[in-house]
Amino acid sequence: MELQLEVVTKSYKNKQVLKEITLIMGVGVYGLLGPNGAGKTTMIRILADVLRPTKGSILYDRKDIHAVGDEYRAKIGYLPQDVSFYGDFTGRDYLEYSAALKGMEKTHAKKRIEELAYSVGLLDDLNRKCTAYSGGMQRRLGIAQALLDDPEILILDEPTSGLDPYERIKFRNIISAYAKDRLVLLSTHIVSDVEQIAAQIMMMEYGTIQHIHPGGEYIRMMEGRVWLVEMPAEQLVSYQNQAVISNVRAKGDCMEVRIIEDAKPTSNAVQAVPTLEDAYLYLFNYLPQKAGR
Ligand SMILES: Nc1ncnc2c1ncn2[C@@H]1O[C@H](COP(=O)(O)OP(=O)(O)O)[C@@H](O)[C@H]1O
Ligand SMILES: [Mg+2]
């Protein structure tokens, strides 16, 4: 199985929000990381075939998805970034309705709904109205919807937003098991969502995919670039404006500062074991003056 983007560009008026993206994905989990406004949702909506690119094409097993249309859409499960629920629908109604739209046979759909409600932890809430669900429950309902007919391609836009740490871990386990023989693409701005499970991690910014590597490669790249430095709190205030700082914690009457820098920043700096989050900050050059954009 192969899903391919060929020089895909999307513009709104004169603004290019996706710039000539060329990419091939196969079986496995693909994590799409990037700051807000990077273009993740735009790329995902194009792959889910709810948005047309301005230029370029998307090929599924070498066939243009716009030429095959319904046949492609039948193979994908899609969780949009924002889902709104109908006033009177219970969780079960919503899933049954989604199953009907996907053309699933009724008995099979009922069984699958029970199974999925169990695995996303909503079995006891299926008969409650989804408008009364918490944000995290609505997100889990959306994930169940996307998985209903065992899609070959699963596309999830910020699936973990609103999930608590336990729900996040559960989600990762479900996705990991699911992706054994399928393609899963998920966007997030939370590094730890994909760190463990993604075979490939894409870093996106300004409408382009700047990097695509397995997680381990990012970490290797960061070796010798992450430092722990102890300094008094007053010094930290001025230091903050010149270095990428990935963490700060109190240590005695000092601060232990985790600094990302190519060269040893101070004589007392010691090397730290890098993480994917360090790589994210390094590659997106999160200097304080750049942050907050
Ligand atoms: N319908 C639209 N009209 C105009 N600009 C849009 C529209 N949708 C998205 N954008 C712009 O495209 C850029 C990428 O947005 P988006 O794909 O939502 O990024 P992300 O999901 O990474 O936060 C942003 O600058 C956003 O403002
Ligand atoms: Mg988005």
GROMACS .gro file of C-alpha atoms and ligand atoms in nm:
model
  321
    1MET     CA    1   0.000   0.000   0.000
    2GLU     CA    2   0.128   0.340  -0.096
    3LEU     CA    3  -0.007   0.690  -0.049
    4GLN     CA    4   0.179   0.954  -0.237
    5LEU     CA    5   0.169   1.331  -0.258
    6GLU     CA    6   0.308   1.480  -0.575
    7VAL     CA    7   0.409   1.845  -0.563
    8VAL     CA    8   0.094   1.928  -0.369
    9THR     CA    9   0.033   2.300  -0.325
   10LYS     CA   10  -0.259   2.474  -0.158
   11SER     CA   11  -0.317   2.847  -0.172
   12TYR     CA   12  -0.580   3.069  -0.021
   13LYS     CA   13  -0.598   3.386  -0.230
   14ASN     CA   14  -0.229   3.468  -0.273
   15LYS     CA   15  -0.109   3.286   0.033
   16GLN     CA   16   0.052   2.945  -0.016
   17VAL     CA   17  -0.022   2.738   0.294
   18LEU     CA   18   0.116   2.415   0.147
   19LYS     CA   19   0.420   2.439  -0.074
   20GLU     CA   20   0.496   2.166  -0.326
   21ILE     CA   21   0.483   1.871  -0.090
   22THR     CA   22   0.617   1.547  -0.234
   23LEU     CA   23   0.603   1.244  -0.011
   24ILE     CA   24   0.544   0.869  -0.014
   25MET     CA   25   0.389   0.686   0.280
   26GLY     CA   26   0.342   0.313   0.328
   27VAL     CA   27   0.229   0.088   0.612
   28GLY     CA   28   0.298   0.221   0.963
   29VAL     CA   29   0.240   0.525   1.181
   30TYR     CA   30   0.338   0.864   1.043
   31GLY     CA   31   0.350   1.144   1.295
   32LEU     CA   32   0.301   1.496   1.166
   33LEU     CA   33   0.447   1.747   1.405
   34GLY     CA   34   0.459   2.121   1.376
   35PRO     CA   35   0.357   2.446   1.538
   36ASN     CA   36   0.010   2.595   1.495
   37GLY     CA   37  -0.039   2.730   1.147
   38ALA     CA   38   0.225   2.500   0.994
   39GLY     CA   39  -0.025   2.351   0.746
   40LYS     CA   40  -0.093   2.015   0.914
   41THR     CA   41  -0.472   2.038   0.896
   42THR     CA   42  -0.459   2.157   0.536
   43MET     CA   43  -0.245   1.860   0.435
   44ILE     CA   44  -0.466   1.621   0.627
   45ARG     CA   45  -0.788   1.755   0.475
   46ILE     CA   46  -0.638   1.715   0.130
   47LEU     CA   47  -0.544   1.354   0.207
   48ALA     CA   48  -0.891   1.291   0.348
   49ASP     CA   49  -1.028   1.426   0.021
   50VAL     CA   50  -1.242   1.696   0.179
   51LEU     CA   51  -1.024   1.969   0.030
   52ARG     CA   52  -0.876   1.992  -0.318
   53PRO     CA   53  -0.518   2.099  -0.369
   54THR     CA   54  -0.456   2.406  -0.582
   55LYS     CA   55  -0.189   2.213  -0.769
   56GLY     CA   56  -0.042   1.864  -0.762
   57SER     CA   57  -0.196   1.524  -0.706
   58ILE     CA   58  -0.250   1.251  -0.449
   59LEU     CA   59  -0.198   0.895  -0.560
   60TYR     CA   60  -0.319   0.584  -0.383
   61ASP     CA   61  -0.140   0.280  -0.517
   62ARG     CA   62  -0.043   0.499  -0.810
   63LYS     CA   63  -0.398   0.597  -0.894
   64ASP     CA   64  -0.512   0.959  -0.864
   65ILE     CA   65  -0.758   0.973  -0.573
   66HIS     CA   66  -0.976   1.224  -0.755
   67ALA     CA   67  -1.010   0.987  -1.046
   68VAL     CA   68  -1.118   0.695  -0.823
   69GLY     CA   69  -1.329   0.912  -0.586
   70ASP     CA   70  -1.562   0.698  -0.371
   71GLU     CA   71  -1.337   0.396  -0.398
   72TYR     CA   72  -1.063   0.594  -0.222
   73ARG     CA   73  -1.294   0.750   0.037
   74ALA     CA   74  -1.422   0.402   0.126
   75LYS     CA   75  -1.071   0.307   0.231
   76ILE     CA   76  -1.009   0.594   0.470
   77GLY     CA   77  -1.111   0.667   0.826
   78TYR     CA   78  -1.088   1.033   0.913
   79LEU     CA   79  -1.107   1.227   1.236
   80PRO     CA   80  -1.127   1.602   1.166
   81GLN     CA   81  -0.963   1.849   1.403
   82ASP     CA   82  -1.301   1.986   1.508
   83VAL     CA   83  -1.607   1.763   1.521
   84SER     CA   84  -1.949   1.892   1.616
   85PHE     CA   85  -2.219   1.660   1.742
   86TYR     CA   86  -2.592   1.671   1.679
   87GLY     CA   87  -2.814   1.783   1.965
   88ASP     CA   88  -3.009   1.467   2.035
   89PHE     CA   89  -2.762   1.201   1.931
   90THR     CA   90  -2.633   0.956   2.187
   91GLY     CA   91  -2.286   0.813   2.138
   92ARG     CA   92  -2.446   0.501   1.998
   93ASP     CA   93  -2.669   0.699   1.758
   94TYR     CA   94  -2.366   0.887   1.633
   95LEU     CA   95  -2.167   0.568   1.569
   96GLU     CA   96  -2.464   0.391   1.408
   97TYR     CA   97  -2.526   0.691   1.187
   98SER     CA   98  -2.158   0.704   1.087
   99ALA     CA   99  -2.163   0.328   1.017
  100ALA     CA  100  -2.468   0.371   0.793
  101LEU     CA  101  -2.294   0.650   0.601
  102LYS     CA  102  -2.001   0.418   0.549
  103GLY     CA  103  -2.240   0.157   0.412
  104MET     CA  104  -2.171  -0.097   0.687
  105GLU     CA  105  -2.404  -0.392   0.733
  106LYS     CA  106  -2.619  -0.344   1.047
  107THR     CA  107  -2.536  -0.652   1.254
  108HIS     CA  108  -2.167  -0.615   1.182
  109ALA     CA  109  -2.186  -0.244   1.267
  110LYS     CA  110  -2.353  -0.313   1.604
  111LYS     CA  111  -2.083  -0.560   1.699
  112ARG     CA  112  -1.804  -0.329   1.586
  113ILE     CA  113  -1.955  -0.036   1.780
  114GLU     CA  114  -1.951  -0.240   2.103
  115GLU     CA  115  -1.594  -0.349   2.039
  116LEU     CA  116  -1.469   0.002   1.971
  117ALA     CA  117  -1.666   0.162   2.253
  118TYR     CA  118  -1.497  -0.088   2.480
  119SER     CA  119  -1.149  -0.016   2.351
  120VAL     CA  120  -1.187   0.364   2.373
  121GLY     CA  121  -1.350   0.332   2.715
  122LEU     CA  122  -1.699   0.456   2.626
  123LEU     CA  123  -1.902   0.140   2.668
  124ASP     CA  124  -2.087   0.272   2.972
  125ASP     CA  125  -2.161   0.605   2.807
  126LEU     CA  126  -2.296   0.492   2.471
  127ASN     CA  127  -2.655   0.572   2.565
  128ARG     CA  128  -2.578   0.921   2.688
  129LYS     CA  129  -2.609   1.225   2.463
  130CYS     CA  130  -2.278   1.318   2.308
  131THR     CA  131  -2.339   1.684   2.375
  132ALA     CA  132  -2.309   1.592   2.744
  133TYR     CA  133  -1.971   1.422   2.689
  134SER     CA  134  -1.652   1.589   2.807
  135GLY     CA  135  -1.403   1.708   2.546
  136GLY     CA  136  -1.193   1.397   2.594
  137MET     CA  137  -1.496   1.168   2.558
  138GLN     CA  138  -1.601   1.342   2.236
  139ARG     CA  139  -1.248   1.296   2.105
  140ARG     CA  140  -1.259   0.924   2.190
  141LEU     CA  141  -1.597   0.894   2.022
  142GLY     CA  142  -1.445   1.055   1.714
  143ILE     CA  143  -1.156   0.808   1.720
  144ALA     CA  144  -1.404   0.518   1.738
  145GLN     CA  145  -1.593   0.667   1.442
  146ALA     CA  146  -1.274   0.685   1.235
  147LEU     CA  147  -1.195   0.319   1.311
  148LEU     CA  148  -1.546   0.181   1.243
  149ASP     CA  149  -1.499  -0.005   0.919
  150ASP     CA  150  -1.133  -0.096   0.967
  151PRO     CA  151  -1.003   0.155   0.716
  152GLU     CA  152  -0.681   0.080   0.532
  153ILE     CA  153  -0.579   0.440   0.581
  154LEU     CA  154  -0.648   0.614   0.909
  155ILE     CA  155  -0.611   0.992   0.917
  156LEU     CA  156  -0.638   1.165   1.253
  157ASP     CA  157  -0.609   1.540   1.306
  158GLU     CA  158  -0.502   1.619   1.663
  159PRO     CA  159  -0.658   1.299   1.797
  160THR     CA  160  -0.523   1.346   2.148
  161SER     CA  161  -0.641   1.702   2.211
  162GLY     CA  162  -0.839   1.701   2.534
  163LEU     CA  163  -0.722   1.353   2.638
  164ASP     CA  164  -0.571   1.310   2.982
  165PRO     CA  165  -0.238   1.127   3.024
  166TYR     CA  166  -0.400   0.787   3.081
  167GLU     CA  167  -0.627   0.827   2.777
  168ARG     CA  168  -0.326   0.933   2.569
  169ILE     CA  169  -0.141   0.614   2.657
  170LYS     CA  170  -0.448   0.404   2.577
  171PHE     CA  171  -0.485   0.584   2.247
  172ARG     CA  172  -0.121   0.518   2.157
  173ASN     CA  173  -0.166   0.148   2.229
  174ILE     CA  174  -0.477   0.124   2.012
  175ILE     CA  175  -0.307   0.302   1.722
  176SER     CA  176   0.012   0.106   1.753
  177ALA     CA  177  -0.171  -0.226   1.731
  178TYR     CA  178  -0.391  -0.099   1.449
  179ALA     CA  179  -0.103   0.021   1.233
  180LYS     CA  180   0.054  -0.323   1.195
  181ASP     CA  181  -0.076  -0.363   0.842
  182ARG     CA  182  -0.224  -0.021   0.779
  183LEU     CA  183  -0.126   0.338   0.724
  184VAL     CA  184  -0.194   0.577   1.009
  185LEU     CA  185  -0.124   0.947   0.974
  186LEU     CA  186  -0.173   1.162   1.278
  187SER     CA  187  -0.102   1.524   1.343
  188THR     CA  188  -0.023   1.668   1.680
  189HIS     CA  189   0.174   1.942   1.841
  190ILE     CA  190   0.254   1.719   2.134
  191VAL     CA  191   0.583   1.544   2.074
  192SER     CA  192   0.522   1.259   2.318
  193ASP     CA  193   0.208   1.153   2.127
  194VAL     CA  194   0.418   1.018   1.841
  195GLU     CA  195   0.760   0.967   1.995
  196GLN     CA  196   0.691   0.606   2.094
  197ILE     CA  197   0.473   0.484   1.810
  198ALA     CA  198   0.560   0.660   1.486
  199ALA     CA  199   0.784   0.481   1.238
  200GLN     CA  200   0.841   0.813   1.068
  201ILE     CA  201   0.814   1.156   1.216
  202MET     CA  202   0.752   1.450   0.988
  203MET     CA  203   0.832   1.798   1.105
  204MET     CA  204   0.630   2.059   0.925
  205GLU     CA  205   0.660   2.435   0.923
  206TYR     CA  206   0.556   2.714   0.685
  207GLY     CA  207   0.367   2.471   0.460
  208THR     CA  208   0.656   2.236   0.393
  209ILE     CA  209   0.778   1.915   0.546
  210GLN     CA  210   1.119   2.017   0.664
  211HIS     CA  211   1.229   1.678   0.798
  212ILE     CA  212   1.113   1.319   0.783
  213HIS     CA  213   1.304   1.056   0.981
  214PRO     CA  214   1.246   0.778   1.231
  215GLY     CA  215   1.243   0.915   1.586
  216GLY     CA  216   1.579   0.757   1.672
  217GLU     CA  217   1.750   0.953   1.399
  218TYR     CA  218   1.639   1.287   1.543
  219ILE     CA  219   1.770   1.179   1.878
  220ARG     CA  220   2.108   1.076   1.735
  221MET     CA  221   2.129   1.410   1.559
  222MET     CA  222   2.090   1.584   1.895
  223GLU     CA  223   2.374   1.400   2.065
  224GLY     CA  224   2.626   1.652   2.195
  225ARG     CA  225   2.377   1.938   2.158
  226VAL     CA  226   2.180   1.910   2.480
  227TRP     CA  227   2.333   2.041   2.801
  228LEU     CA  228   2.251   2.074   3.165
  229VAL     CA  229   2.378   2.388   3.329
  230GLU     CA  230   2.334   2.498   3.686
  231MET     CA  231   2.291   2.871   3.733
  232PRO     CA  232   2.134   3.110   3.978
  233ALA     CA  233   1.781   3.225   3.893
  234GLU     CA  234   1.892   3.584   3.817
  235GLN     CA  235   2.130   3.460   3.547
  236LEU     CA  236   1.854   3.251   3.390
  237VAL     CA  237   1.646   3.559   3.319
  238SER     CA  238   1.912   3.710   3.093
  239TYR     CA  239   2.016   3.373   2.951
  240GLN     CA  240   1.663   3.300   2.832
  241ASN     CA  241   1.693   3.551   2.550
  242GLN     CA  242   1.994   3.397   2.386
  243ALA     CA  243   1.953   3.021   2.406
  244VAL     CA  244   1.699   2.751   2.336
  245ILE     CA  245   1.596   2.627   2.677
  246SER     CA  246   1.398   2.305   2.684
  247ASN     CA  247   1.349   2.272   3.057
  248VAL     CA  248   1.420   2.438   3.387
  249ARG     CA  249   1.399   2.288   3.731
  250ALA     CA  250   1.493   2.401   4.077
  251LYS     CA  251   1.796   2.226   4.223
  252GLY     CA  252   1.891   2.340   4.570
  253ASP     CA  253   1.917   2.718   4.559
  254CYS     CA  254   2.011   2.706   4.190
  255MET     CA  255   1.825   2.635   3.868
  256GLU     CA  256   1.916   2.339   3.649
  257VAL     CA  257   1.866   2.456   3.294
  258ARG     CA  258   1.845   2.227   2.992
  259ILE     CA  259   2.004   2.412   2.703
  260ILE     CA  260   2.009   2.319   2.337
  261GLU     CA  261   2.321   2.447   2.170
  262ASP     CA  262   2.575   2.320   1.918
  263ALA     CA  263   2.872   2.403   2.140
  264LYS     CA  264   2.920   2.362   2.512
  265PRO     CA  265   2.747   2.673   2.648
  266THR     CA  266   2.938   2.716   2.975
  267SER     CA  267   3.241   2.552   3.133
  268ASN     CA  268   3.025   2.378   3.394
  269ALA     CA  269   2.776   2.238   3.134
  270VAL     CA  270   2.730   1.860   3.123
  271GLN     CA  271   2.584   1.665   2.834
  272ALA     CA  272   2.231   1.531   2.867
  273VAL     CA  273   2.058   1.242   2.692
  274PRO     CA  274   1.855   1.401   2.409
  275THR     CA  275   1.483   1.351   2.349
  276LEU     CA  276   1.260   1.407   2.048
  277GLU     CA  277   1.131   1.721   2.214
  278ASP     CA  278   1.483   1.863   2.215
  279ALA     CA  279   1.503   1.791   1.842
  280TYR     CA  280   1.170   1.963   1.783
  281LEU     CA  281   1.288   2.276   1.962
  282TYR     CA  282   1.625   2.267   1.788
  283LEU     CA  283   1.488   2.216   1.437
  284PHE     CA  284   1.218   2.475   1.474
  285ASN     CA  285   1.478   2.702   1.629
  286TYR     CA  286   1.263   2.797   1.920
  287LEU     CA  287   1.462   3.093   2.032
  288PRO     CA  288   1.252   3.295   2.274
  289GLN     CA  289   1.212   3.589   2.036
  290LYS     CA  290   1.074   3.352   1.772
  291ALA     CA  291   0.832   3.173   2.003
  292GLY     CA  292   0.477   3.286   2.038
  293ARG     CA  293   0.426   3.334   1.668
  294LIG     N1  294  -0.996   2.845   0.477
  294LIG     C1  295  -0.884   2.916   0.494
  294LIG     N2  296  -0.870   3.039   0.439
  294LIG     C2  297  -0.756   3.110   0.454
  294LIG     N3  298  -0.646   3.066   0.521
  294LIG     C3  299  -0.654   2.944   0.578
  294LIG     C4  300  -0.773   2.863   0.568
  294LIG     N4  301  -0.750   2.746   0.633
  294LIG     C5  302  -0.624   2.755   0.682
  294LIG     N5  303  -0.567   2.872   0.650
  294LIG     C6  304  -0.429   2.917   0.687
  294LIG     O1  305  -0.339   2.816   0.647
  294LIG     C7  306  -0.231   2.805   0.738
  294LIG     C8  307  -0.219   2.661   0.783
  294LIG     O2  308  -0.330   2.626   0.864
  294LIG     P1  309  -0.356   2.480   0.918
  294LIG     O3  310  -0.345   2.386   0.804
  294LIG     O4  311  -0.483   2.481   0.993
  294LIG     O5  312  -0.231   2.460   1.015
  294LIG     P2  313  -0.210   2.364   1.142
  294LIG     O6  314  -0.313   2.256   1.136
  294LIG     O7  315  -0.070   2.314   1.128
  294LIG     O8  316  -0.226   2.450   1.263
  294LIG     C9  317  -0.260   2.902   0.851
  294LIG     O9  318  -0.187   3.018   0.829
  294LIG    C10  319  -0.409   2.928   0.837
  294LIG    O10  320  -0.441   3.055   0.885
  295MG      MG  321  -0.450   2.190   1.268
   0.00000   0.00000   0.00000
